[in-house]
Coordinates of C-alpha atoms in Angstrom, one line a residue:
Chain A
X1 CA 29.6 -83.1 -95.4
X2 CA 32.1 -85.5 -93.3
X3 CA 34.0 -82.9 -93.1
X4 CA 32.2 -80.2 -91.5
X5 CA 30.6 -82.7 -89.5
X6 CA 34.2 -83.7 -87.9
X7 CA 34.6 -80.1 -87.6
X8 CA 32.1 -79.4 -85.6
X9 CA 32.1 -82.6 -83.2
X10 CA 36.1 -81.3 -82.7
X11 CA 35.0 -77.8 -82.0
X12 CA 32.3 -79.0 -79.5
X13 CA 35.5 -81.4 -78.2
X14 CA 37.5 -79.1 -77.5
X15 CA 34.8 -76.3 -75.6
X16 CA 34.3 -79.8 -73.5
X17 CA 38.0 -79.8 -72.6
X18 CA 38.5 -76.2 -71.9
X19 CA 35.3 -76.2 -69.5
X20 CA 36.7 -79.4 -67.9
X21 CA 40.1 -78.2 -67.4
X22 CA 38.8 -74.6 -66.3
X23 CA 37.0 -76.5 -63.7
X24 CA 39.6 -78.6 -62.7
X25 CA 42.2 -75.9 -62.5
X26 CA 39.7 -73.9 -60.2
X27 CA 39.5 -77.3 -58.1
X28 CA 43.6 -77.3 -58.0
X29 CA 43.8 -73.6 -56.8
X30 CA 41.3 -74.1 -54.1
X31 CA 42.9 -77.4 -52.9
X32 CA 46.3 -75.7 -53.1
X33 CA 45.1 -72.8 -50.6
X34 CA 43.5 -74.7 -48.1
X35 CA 47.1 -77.0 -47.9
X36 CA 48.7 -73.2 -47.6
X37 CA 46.6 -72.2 -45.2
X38 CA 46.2 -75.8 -43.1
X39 CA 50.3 -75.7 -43.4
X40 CA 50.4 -72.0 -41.8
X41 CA 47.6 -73.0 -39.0
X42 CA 50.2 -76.4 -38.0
X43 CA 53.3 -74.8 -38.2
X44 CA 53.6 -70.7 -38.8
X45 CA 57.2 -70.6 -38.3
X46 CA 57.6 -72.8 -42.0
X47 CA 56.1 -69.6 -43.8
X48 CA 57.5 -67.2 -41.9
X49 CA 60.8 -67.1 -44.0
X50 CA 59.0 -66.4 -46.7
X51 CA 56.9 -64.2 -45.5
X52 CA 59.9 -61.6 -44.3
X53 CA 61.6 -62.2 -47.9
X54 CA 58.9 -60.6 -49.2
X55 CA 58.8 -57.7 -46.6
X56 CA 62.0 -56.4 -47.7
X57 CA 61.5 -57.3 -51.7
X58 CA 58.5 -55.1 -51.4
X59 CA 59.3 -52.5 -48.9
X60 CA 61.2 -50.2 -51.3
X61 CA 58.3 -50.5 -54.5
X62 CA 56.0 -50.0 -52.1
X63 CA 57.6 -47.0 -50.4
X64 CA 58.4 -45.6 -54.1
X65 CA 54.2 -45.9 -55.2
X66 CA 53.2 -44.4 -51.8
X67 CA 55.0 -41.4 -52.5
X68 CA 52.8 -39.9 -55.1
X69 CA 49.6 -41.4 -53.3
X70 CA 50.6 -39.7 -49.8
X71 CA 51.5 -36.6 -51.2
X72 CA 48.0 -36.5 -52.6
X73 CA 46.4 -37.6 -49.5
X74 CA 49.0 -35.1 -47.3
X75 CA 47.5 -32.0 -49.9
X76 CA 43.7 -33.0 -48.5
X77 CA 44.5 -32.9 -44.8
X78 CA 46.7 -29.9 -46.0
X79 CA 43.7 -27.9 -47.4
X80 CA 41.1 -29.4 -44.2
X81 CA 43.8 -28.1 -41.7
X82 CA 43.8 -24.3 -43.6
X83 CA 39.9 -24.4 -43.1
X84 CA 40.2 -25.6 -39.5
X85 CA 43.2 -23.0 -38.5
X86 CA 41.1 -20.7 -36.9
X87 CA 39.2 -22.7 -34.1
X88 CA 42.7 -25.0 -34.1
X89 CA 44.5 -22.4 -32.7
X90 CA 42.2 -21.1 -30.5
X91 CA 42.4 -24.8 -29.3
X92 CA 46.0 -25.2 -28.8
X93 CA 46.3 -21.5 -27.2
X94 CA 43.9 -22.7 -24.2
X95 CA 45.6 -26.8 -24.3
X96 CA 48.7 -24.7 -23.8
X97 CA 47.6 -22.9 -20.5
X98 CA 46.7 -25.9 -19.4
X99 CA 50.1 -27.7 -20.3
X100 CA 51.8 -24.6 -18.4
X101 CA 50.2 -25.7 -15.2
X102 CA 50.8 -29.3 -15.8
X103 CA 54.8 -28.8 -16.7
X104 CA 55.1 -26.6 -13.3
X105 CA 53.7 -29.7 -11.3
X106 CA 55.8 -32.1 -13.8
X107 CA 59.0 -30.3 -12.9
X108 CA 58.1 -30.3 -9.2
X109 CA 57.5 -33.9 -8.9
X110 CA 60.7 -35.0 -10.8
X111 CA 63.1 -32.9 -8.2
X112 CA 60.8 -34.4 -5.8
X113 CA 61.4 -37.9 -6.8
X114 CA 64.9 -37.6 -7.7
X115 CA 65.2 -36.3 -3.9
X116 CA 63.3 -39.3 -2.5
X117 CA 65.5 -41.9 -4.7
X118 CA 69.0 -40.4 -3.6
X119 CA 67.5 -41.0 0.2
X120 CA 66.1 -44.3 -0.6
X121 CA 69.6 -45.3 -3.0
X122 CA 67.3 -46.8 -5.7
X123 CA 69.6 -47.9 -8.7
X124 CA 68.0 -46.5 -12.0
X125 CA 66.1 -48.4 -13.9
X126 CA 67.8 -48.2 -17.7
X127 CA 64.9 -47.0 -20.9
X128 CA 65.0 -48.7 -23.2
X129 CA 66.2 -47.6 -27.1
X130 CA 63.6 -46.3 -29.3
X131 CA 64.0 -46.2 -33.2
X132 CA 61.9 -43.6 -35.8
X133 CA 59.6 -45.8 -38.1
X134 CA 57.9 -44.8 -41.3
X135 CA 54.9 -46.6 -42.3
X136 CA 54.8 -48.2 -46.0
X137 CA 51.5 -49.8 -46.0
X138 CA 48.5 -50.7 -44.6
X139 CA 46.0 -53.3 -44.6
X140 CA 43.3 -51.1 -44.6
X141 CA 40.6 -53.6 -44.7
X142 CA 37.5 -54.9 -42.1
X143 CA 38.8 -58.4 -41.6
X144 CA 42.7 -57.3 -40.6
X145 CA 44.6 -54.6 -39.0
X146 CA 48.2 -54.8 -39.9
X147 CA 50.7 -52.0 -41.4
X148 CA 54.2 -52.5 -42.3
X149 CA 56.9 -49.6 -41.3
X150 CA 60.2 -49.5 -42.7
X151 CA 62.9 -50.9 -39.8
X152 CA 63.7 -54.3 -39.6
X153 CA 66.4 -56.5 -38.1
X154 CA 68.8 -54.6 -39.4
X155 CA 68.0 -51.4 -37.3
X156 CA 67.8 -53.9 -34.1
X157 CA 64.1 -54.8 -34.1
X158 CA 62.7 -57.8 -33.1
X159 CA 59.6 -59.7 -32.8
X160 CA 57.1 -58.7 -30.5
X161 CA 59.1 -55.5 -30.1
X162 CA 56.2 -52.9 -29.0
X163 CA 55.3 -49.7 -31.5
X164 CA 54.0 -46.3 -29.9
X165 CA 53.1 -43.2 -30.9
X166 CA 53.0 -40.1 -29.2
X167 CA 50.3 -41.0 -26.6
X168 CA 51.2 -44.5 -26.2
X169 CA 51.3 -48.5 -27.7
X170 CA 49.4 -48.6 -31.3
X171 CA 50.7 -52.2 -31.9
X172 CA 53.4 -54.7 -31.8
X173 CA 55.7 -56.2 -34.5
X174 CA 55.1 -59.7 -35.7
X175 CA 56.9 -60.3 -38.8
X176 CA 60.0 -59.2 -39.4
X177 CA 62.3 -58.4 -42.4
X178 CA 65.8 -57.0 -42.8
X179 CA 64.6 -53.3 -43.8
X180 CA 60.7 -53.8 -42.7
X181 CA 58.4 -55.6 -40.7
X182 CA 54.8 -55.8 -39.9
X183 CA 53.0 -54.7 -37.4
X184 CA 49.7 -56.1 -35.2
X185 CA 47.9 -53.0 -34.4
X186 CA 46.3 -53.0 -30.7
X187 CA 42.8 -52.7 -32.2
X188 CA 43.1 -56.1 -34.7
X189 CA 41.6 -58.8 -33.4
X190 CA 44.2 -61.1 -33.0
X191 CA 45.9 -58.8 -30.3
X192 CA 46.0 -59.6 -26.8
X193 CA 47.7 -57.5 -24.3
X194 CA 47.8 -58.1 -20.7
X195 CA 47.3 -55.1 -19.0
X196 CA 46.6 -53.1 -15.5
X197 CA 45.3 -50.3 -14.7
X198 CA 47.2 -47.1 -13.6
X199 CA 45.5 -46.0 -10.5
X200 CA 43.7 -48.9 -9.4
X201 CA 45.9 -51.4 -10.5
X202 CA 43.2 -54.3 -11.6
X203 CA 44.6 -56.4 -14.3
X204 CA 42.9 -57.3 -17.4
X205 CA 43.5 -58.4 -20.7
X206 CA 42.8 -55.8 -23.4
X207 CA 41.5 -57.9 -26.9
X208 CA 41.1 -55.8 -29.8
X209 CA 37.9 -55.3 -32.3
X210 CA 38.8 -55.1 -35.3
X211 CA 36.8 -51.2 -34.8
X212 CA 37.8 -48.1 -33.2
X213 CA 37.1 -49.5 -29.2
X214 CA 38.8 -52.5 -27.7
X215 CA 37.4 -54.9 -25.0
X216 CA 38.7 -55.7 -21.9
X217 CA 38.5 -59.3 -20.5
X218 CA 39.3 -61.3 -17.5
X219 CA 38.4 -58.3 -15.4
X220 CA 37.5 -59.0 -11.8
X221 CA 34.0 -58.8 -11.2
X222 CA 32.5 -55.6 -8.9
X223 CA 35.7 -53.8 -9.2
X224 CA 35.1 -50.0 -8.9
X225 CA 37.1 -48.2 -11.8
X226 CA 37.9 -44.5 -12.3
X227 CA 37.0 -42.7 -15.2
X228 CA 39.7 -41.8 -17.7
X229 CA 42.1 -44.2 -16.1
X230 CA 44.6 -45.1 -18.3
X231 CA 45.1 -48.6 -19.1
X232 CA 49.2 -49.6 -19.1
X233 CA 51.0 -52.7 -20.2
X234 CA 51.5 -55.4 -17.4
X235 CA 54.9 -56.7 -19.3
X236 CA 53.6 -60.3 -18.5
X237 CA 54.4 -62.8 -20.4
X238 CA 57.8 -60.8 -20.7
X239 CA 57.2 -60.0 -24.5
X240 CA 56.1 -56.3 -23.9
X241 CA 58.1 -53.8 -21.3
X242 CA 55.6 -53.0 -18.3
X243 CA 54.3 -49.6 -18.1
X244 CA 53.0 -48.2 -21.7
X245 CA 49.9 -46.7 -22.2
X246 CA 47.3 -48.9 -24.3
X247 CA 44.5 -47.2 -23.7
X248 CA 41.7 -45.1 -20.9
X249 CA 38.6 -46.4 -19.7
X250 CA 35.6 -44.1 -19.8
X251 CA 32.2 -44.9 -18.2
X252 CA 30.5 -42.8 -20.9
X253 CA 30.9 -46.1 -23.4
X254 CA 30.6 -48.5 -20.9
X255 CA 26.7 -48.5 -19.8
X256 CA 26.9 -51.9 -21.3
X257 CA 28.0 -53.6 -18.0
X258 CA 28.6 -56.9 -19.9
X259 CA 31.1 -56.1 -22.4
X260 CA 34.2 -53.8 -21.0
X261 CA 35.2 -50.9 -23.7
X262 CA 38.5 -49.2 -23.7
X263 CA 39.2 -46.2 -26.1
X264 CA 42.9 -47.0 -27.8
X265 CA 45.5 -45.2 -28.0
X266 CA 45.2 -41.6 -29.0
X267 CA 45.4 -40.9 -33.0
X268 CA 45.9 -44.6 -33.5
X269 CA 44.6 -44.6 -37.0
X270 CA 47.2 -41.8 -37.8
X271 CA 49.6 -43.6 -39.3
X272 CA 52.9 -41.9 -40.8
X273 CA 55.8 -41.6 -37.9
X274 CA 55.7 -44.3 -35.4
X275 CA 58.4 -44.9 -32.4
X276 CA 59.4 -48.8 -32.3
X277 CA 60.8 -49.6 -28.6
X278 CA 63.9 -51.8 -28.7
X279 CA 62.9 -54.2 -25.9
X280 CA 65.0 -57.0 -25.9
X281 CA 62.8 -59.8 -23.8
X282 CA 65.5 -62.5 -23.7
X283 CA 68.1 -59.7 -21.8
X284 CA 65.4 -59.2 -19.3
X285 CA 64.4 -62.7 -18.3
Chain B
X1 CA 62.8 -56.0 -84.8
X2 CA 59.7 -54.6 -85.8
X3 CA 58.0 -58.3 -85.7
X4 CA 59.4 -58.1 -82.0
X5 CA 58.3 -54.9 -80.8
X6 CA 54.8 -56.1 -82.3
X7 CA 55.2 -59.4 -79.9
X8 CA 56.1 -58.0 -77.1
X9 CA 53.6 -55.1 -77.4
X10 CA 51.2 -58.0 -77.9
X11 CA 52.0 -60.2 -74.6
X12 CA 52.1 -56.9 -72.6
X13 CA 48.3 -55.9 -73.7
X14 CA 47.5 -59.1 -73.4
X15 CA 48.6 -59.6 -69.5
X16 CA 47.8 -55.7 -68.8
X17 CA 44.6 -56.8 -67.0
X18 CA 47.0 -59.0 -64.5
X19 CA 49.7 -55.7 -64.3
X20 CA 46.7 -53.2 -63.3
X21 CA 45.0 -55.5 -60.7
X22 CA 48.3 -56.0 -59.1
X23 CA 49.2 -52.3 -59.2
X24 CA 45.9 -51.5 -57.8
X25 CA 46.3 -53.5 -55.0
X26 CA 49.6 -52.3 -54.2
X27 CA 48.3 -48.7 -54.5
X28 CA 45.7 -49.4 -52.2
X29 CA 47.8 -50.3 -49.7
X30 CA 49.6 -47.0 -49.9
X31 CA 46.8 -45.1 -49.2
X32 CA 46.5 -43.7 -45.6
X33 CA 42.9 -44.2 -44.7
X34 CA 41.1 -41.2 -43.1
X35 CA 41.2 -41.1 -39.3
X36 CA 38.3 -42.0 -37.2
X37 CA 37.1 -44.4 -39.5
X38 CA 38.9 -47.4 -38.4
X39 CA 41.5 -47.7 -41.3
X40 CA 38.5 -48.5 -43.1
X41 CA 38.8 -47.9 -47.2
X42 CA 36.8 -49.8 -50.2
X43 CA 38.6 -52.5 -50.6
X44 CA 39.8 -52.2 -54.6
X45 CA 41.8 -55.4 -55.2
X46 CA 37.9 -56.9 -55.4
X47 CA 36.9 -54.6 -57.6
X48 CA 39.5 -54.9 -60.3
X49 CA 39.3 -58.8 -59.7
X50 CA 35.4 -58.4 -60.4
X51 CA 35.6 -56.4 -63.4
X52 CA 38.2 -57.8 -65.2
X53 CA 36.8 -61.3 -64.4
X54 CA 33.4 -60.2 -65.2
X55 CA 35.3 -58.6 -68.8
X56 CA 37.5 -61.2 -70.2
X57 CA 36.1 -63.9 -67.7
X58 CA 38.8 -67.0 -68.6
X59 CA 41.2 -65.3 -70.3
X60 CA 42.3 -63.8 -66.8
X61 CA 43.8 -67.1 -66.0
X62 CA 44.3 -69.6 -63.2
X63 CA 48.0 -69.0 -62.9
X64 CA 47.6 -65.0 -62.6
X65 CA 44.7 -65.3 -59.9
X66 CA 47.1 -67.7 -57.7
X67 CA 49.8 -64.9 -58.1
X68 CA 47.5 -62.4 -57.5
X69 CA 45.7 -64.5 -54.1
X70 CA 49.3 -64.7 -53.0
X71 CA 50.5 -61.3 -53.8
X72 CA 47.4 -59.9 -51.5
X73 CA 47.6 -62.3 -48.7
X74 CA 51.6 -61.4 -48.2
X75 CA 50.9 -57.8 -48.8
X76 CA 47.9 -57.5 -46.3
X77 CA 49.4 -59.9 -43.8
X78 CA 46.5 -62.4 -44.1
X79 CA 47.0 -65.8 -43.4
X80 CA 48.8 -66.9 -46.5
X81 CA 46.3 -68.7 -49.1
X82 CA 43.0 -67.3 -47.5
X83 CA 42.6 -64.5 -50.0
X84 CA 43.7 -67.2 -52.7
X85 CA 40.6 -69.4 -51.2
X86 CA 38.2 -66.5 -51.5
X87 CA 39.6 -65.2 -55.0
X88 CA 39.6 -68.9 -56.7
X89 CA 36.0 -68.9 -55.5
X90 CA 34.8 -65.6 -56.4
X91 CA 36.6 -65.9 -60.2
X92 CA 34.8 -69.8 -60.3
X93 CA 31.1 -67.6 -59.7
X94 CA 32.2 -64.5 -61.8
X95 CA 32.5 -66.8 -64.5
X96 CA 29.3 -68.9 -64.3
X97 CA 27.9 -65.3 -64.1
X98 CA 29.3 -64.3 -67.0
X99 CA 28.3 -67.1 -68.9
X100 CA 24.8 -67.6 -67.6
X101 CA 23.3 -63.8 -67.8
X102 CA 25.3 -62.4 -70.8
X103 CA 27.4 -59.5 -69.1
X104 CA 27.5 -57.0 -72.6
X105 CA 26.6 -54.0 -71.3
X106 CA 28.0 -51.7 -68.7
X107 CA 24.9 -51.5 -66.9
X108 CA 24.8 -55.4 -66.4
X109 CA 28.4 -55.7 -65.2
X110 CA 27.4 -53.1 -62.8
X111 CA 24.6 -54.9 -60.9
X112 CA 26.7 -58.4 -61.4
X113 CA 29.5 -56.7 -59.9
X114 CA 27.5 -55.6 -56.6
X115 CA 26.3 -59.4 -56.1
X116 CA 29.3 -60.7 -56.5
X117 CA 30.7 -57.8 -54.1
X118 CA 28.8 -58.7 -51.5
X119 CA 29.1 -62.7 -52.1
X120 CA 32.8 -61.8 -51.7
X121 CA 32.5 -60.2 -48.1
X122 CA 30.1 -63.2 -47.2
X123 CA 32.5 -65.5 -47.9
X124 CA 35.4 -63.3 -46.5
X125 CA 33.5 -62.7 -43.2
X126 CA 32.6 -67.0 -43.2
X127 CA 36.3 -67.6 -43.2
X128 CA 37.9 -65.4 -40.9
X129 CA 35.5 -66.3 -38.8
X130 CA 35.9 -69.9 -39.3
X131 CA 39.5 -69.6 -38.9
X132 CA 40.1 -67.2 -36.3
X133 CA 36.7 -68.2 -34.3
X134 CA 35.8 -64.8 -33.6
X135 CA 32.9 -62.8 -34.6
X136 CA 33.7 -60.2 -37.1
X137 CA 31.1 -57.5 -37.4
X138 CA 31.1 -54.1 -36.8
X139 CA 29.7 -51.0 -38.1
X140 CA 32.8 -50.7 -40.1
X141 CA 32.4 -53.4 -41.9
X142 CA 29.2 -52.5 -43.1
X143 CA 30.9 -49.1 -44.1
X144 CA 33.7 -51.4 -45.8
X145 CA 31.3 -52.9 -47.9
X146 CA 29.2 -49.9 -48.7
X147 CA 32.6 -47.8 -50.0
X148 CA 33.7 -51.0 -52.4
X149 CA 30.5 -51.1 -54.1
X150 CA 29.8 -47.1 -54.4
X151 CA 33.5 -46.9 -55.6
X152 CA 33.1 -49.8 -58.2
X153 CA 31.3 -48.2 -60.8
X154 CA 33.8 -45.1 -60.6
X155 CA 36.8 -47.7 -61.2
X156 CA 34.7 -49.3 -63.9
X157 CA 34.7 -46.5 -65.7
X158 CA 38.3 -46.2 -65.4
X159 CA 38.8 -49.6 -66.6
X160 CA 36.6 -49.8 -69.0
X161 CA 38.0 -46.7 -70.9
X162 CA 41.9 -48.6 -70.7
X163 CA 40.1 -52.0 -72.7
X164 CA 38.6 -49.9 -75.2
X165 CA 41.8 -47.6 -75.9
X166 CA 44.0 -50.8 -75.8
X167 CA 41.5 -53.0 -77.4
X168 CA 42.8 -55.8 -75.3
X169 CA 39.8 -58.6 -76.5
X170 CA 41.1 -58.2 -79.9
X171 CA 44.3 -59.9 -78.6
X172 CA 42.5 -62.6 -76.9
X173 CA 40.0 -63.4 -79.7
X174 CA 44.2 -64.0 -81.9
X175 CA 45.1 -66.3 -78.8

């Protein structure tokens, strides 16, 4: 009878124990994350180590489990492209007239301005290098909007270094590993980018959404804007080269005169082959 | 030998809930999302967490969510040890869940999962907004939170499936 009665009184011991040490394990975890993240608010540089470690440990498992996945995902747009081919190409056949015109005036313009520069004995400004990206991974959530490509400091990249696509800017690297870093899409809403316009040259500062529009702040007030302006980077601040296209303002989203929309980037959110810029900030202050 | 095939076989089954949640979230962050959604997919490193947690409850332990809060934050780009916050929360409440309304049957673990879903975007959309002091709402985030619970009971199913062909409590009930 003692002895089932010990038994029992150990048993109900020991439930006590576990629940108290569940609970106090729980308490340690959560303590332990707010001291991560108050130590990352203080002092970001401490983590970032760390944080680009992990970029390259993870760039090549992630790029090997993406391939299966991608090709999956590259057979759907496969299959949606074969059902679109028809209207696509009667698309592209009139976009392609128009281009004709457009490459005429191109080519007329640059012996133009190449004419007016020899007169004027402008020295040429130097472009600056461009590398070929591939993108790994994505965030692919609500609350972030990051991906990470596969070029690091190895291929010359650094931080704040600016990421285009065809159109223009999609984003801007901010952490950086040997073989891959991670970059701050335009549209996430951490990402600031001073910016002017390309015709009417009021600057602005374009803050993204974490959605498919950005807003534009610090505009000047009763300033008349074109539509389908493009919106281009100031390069103040020195981080980001002056001149890329971030964006066009349309009046058809803006009959909200209080908050400033800007469409990003074309095909933004298609994300396989991305251009990173080589802009080296430190060379040009 | 044989004894330490039989071991090792053991420890894998037994940690095989840990190994799929973070392969899941590492798959998920492979996938391209559709365009002209926002990069907007159901986000499936909550729905493992929430079934597994809502499955073996304790026996997914302390040590593997703090991997797993880690592994997510670096591999998202989050500020490191906010998804470790939200997860060490969410598993505290899947647990007293667990406990308090008897989670037996797939049909329970189903509507426990979509409260515990939408308790997790809560408390996501709290912090970051704490944190970054910016309002995060948009009509993709409703569509964000929509995908992750339509998608959960397909995963569920999925899952569900792997414990009964590996008859993974068996292993915990030895432990």
């Amino acid at each position: 009878m003692a002895r089932s009665v010990n038994r029992t009184y150990l048993l109900r011991l020991t439930s006590y124990a576990k629940e108290k040490a569940h609970g106090f394990g729980t308490t340690i975890l959560i303590i332990f994350s707010v001291l991560l993240l108050v130590m990352g608010k203080i002092n970001e540089e401490s983590l970032r180590v760390f944080k680009s470690y992990f970029l390259d440990a993870t760039s090549d498992f992630l790029s090997m489990i993406g391939k299966p996945v991608n090709s999956l995902s590259d057979g759907f747009y496969k299959i949606n492209d074969l059902v679109f081919l028809y209207s696509q190409n009667n698309n592209l056949k009139l976009e392609n007239q128009s281009l004709n015109k457009w490459k005429d005036l191109a080519l007329k313009l640059l012996a133009e301005n190449e004419e007016l520069k020899k007169l004027l004995k402008t020295v040429n400004k130097d472009h600056e290098k461009s590398i070929t990206a591939k993108v790994i991974s994505n965030s692919g959530g609500s609350y972030i909007k990051t991906i990470t490509i596969n070029v690091g400091t190895n291929d010359g990249v650094k931080l704040g270094n600016p990421v285009t696509n065809n159109w223009g800017m999609v984003g801007r690297v901010v952490d950086l590993g040997k073989n891959a870093s991670r970059v701050l899409l335009t549209v996430d809403i951490n990402s600031q980018i001073p910016v002017y316009f390309e015709n009417s040259l009021h600057r602005a500062i374009l803050v993204g959404k974490n959605s498919d529009l950005l807003e534009l702040k610090f505009l000047k007030k009763r300033v008349v804007l074109e539509d389908k302006e493009r919106l281009m980077t100031s390069g103040e601040g020195g981080i980001l080269p002056r001149g890329l296209p971030v964006g066009i303002y349309s009046s058809e989203i803006n009959y909200n005169k209080e908050k400033m929309l800007v469409i990003p980037s074309e095909n933004w959110d298609k994300l396989n082959t991305l251009s990173v810029i080589l802009y080296d900030y430190n060379k040009k202050l | 030998m044989n004894v330490i095939n039989l071991l090792e076989k053991k420890s894998f089954i037994k940690y095989l809930p840990f190994f799929l949640i973070v392969l899941s979230i590492s798959i998920s962050s492979t996938i391209f999302p559709p365009r002209g959604y926002a990069m907007t997919i159901p986000f499936i490193p909550i729905i493992c967490i929430i079934f597994w947690s809502l499955l073996i409850g304790k026996n997914l332990n302390i040590f593997q969510y703090f991997l797993i809060g880690i592994y997510t934050d670096l591999l998202l780009g989050t500020p490191l040890g906010s998804y470790l916050l939200i997860f060490s929360i969410l598993r505290y409440l899947s647990i007293k869940v667990k406990a308090r309304f008897q989670i037996d049957n797939f049909f329970k673990n189903i509507i426990a999962a979509f409260i515990l879903i939408i308790i997790f975007f809560i408390l996501s959309n709290l912090f970051f907004m704490i944190y970054y002091g910016k309002l995060i709402f948009s009509k993709y985030l409703i569509l964000n939170i929509l995908a992750t619970i339509f998608l959960y009971p397909a995963l569920a199913v999925v899952f569900l499936w792997i414990y009964k062909i590996t008859s993974i409590e068996k292993y915990y009930v030895e432990a």
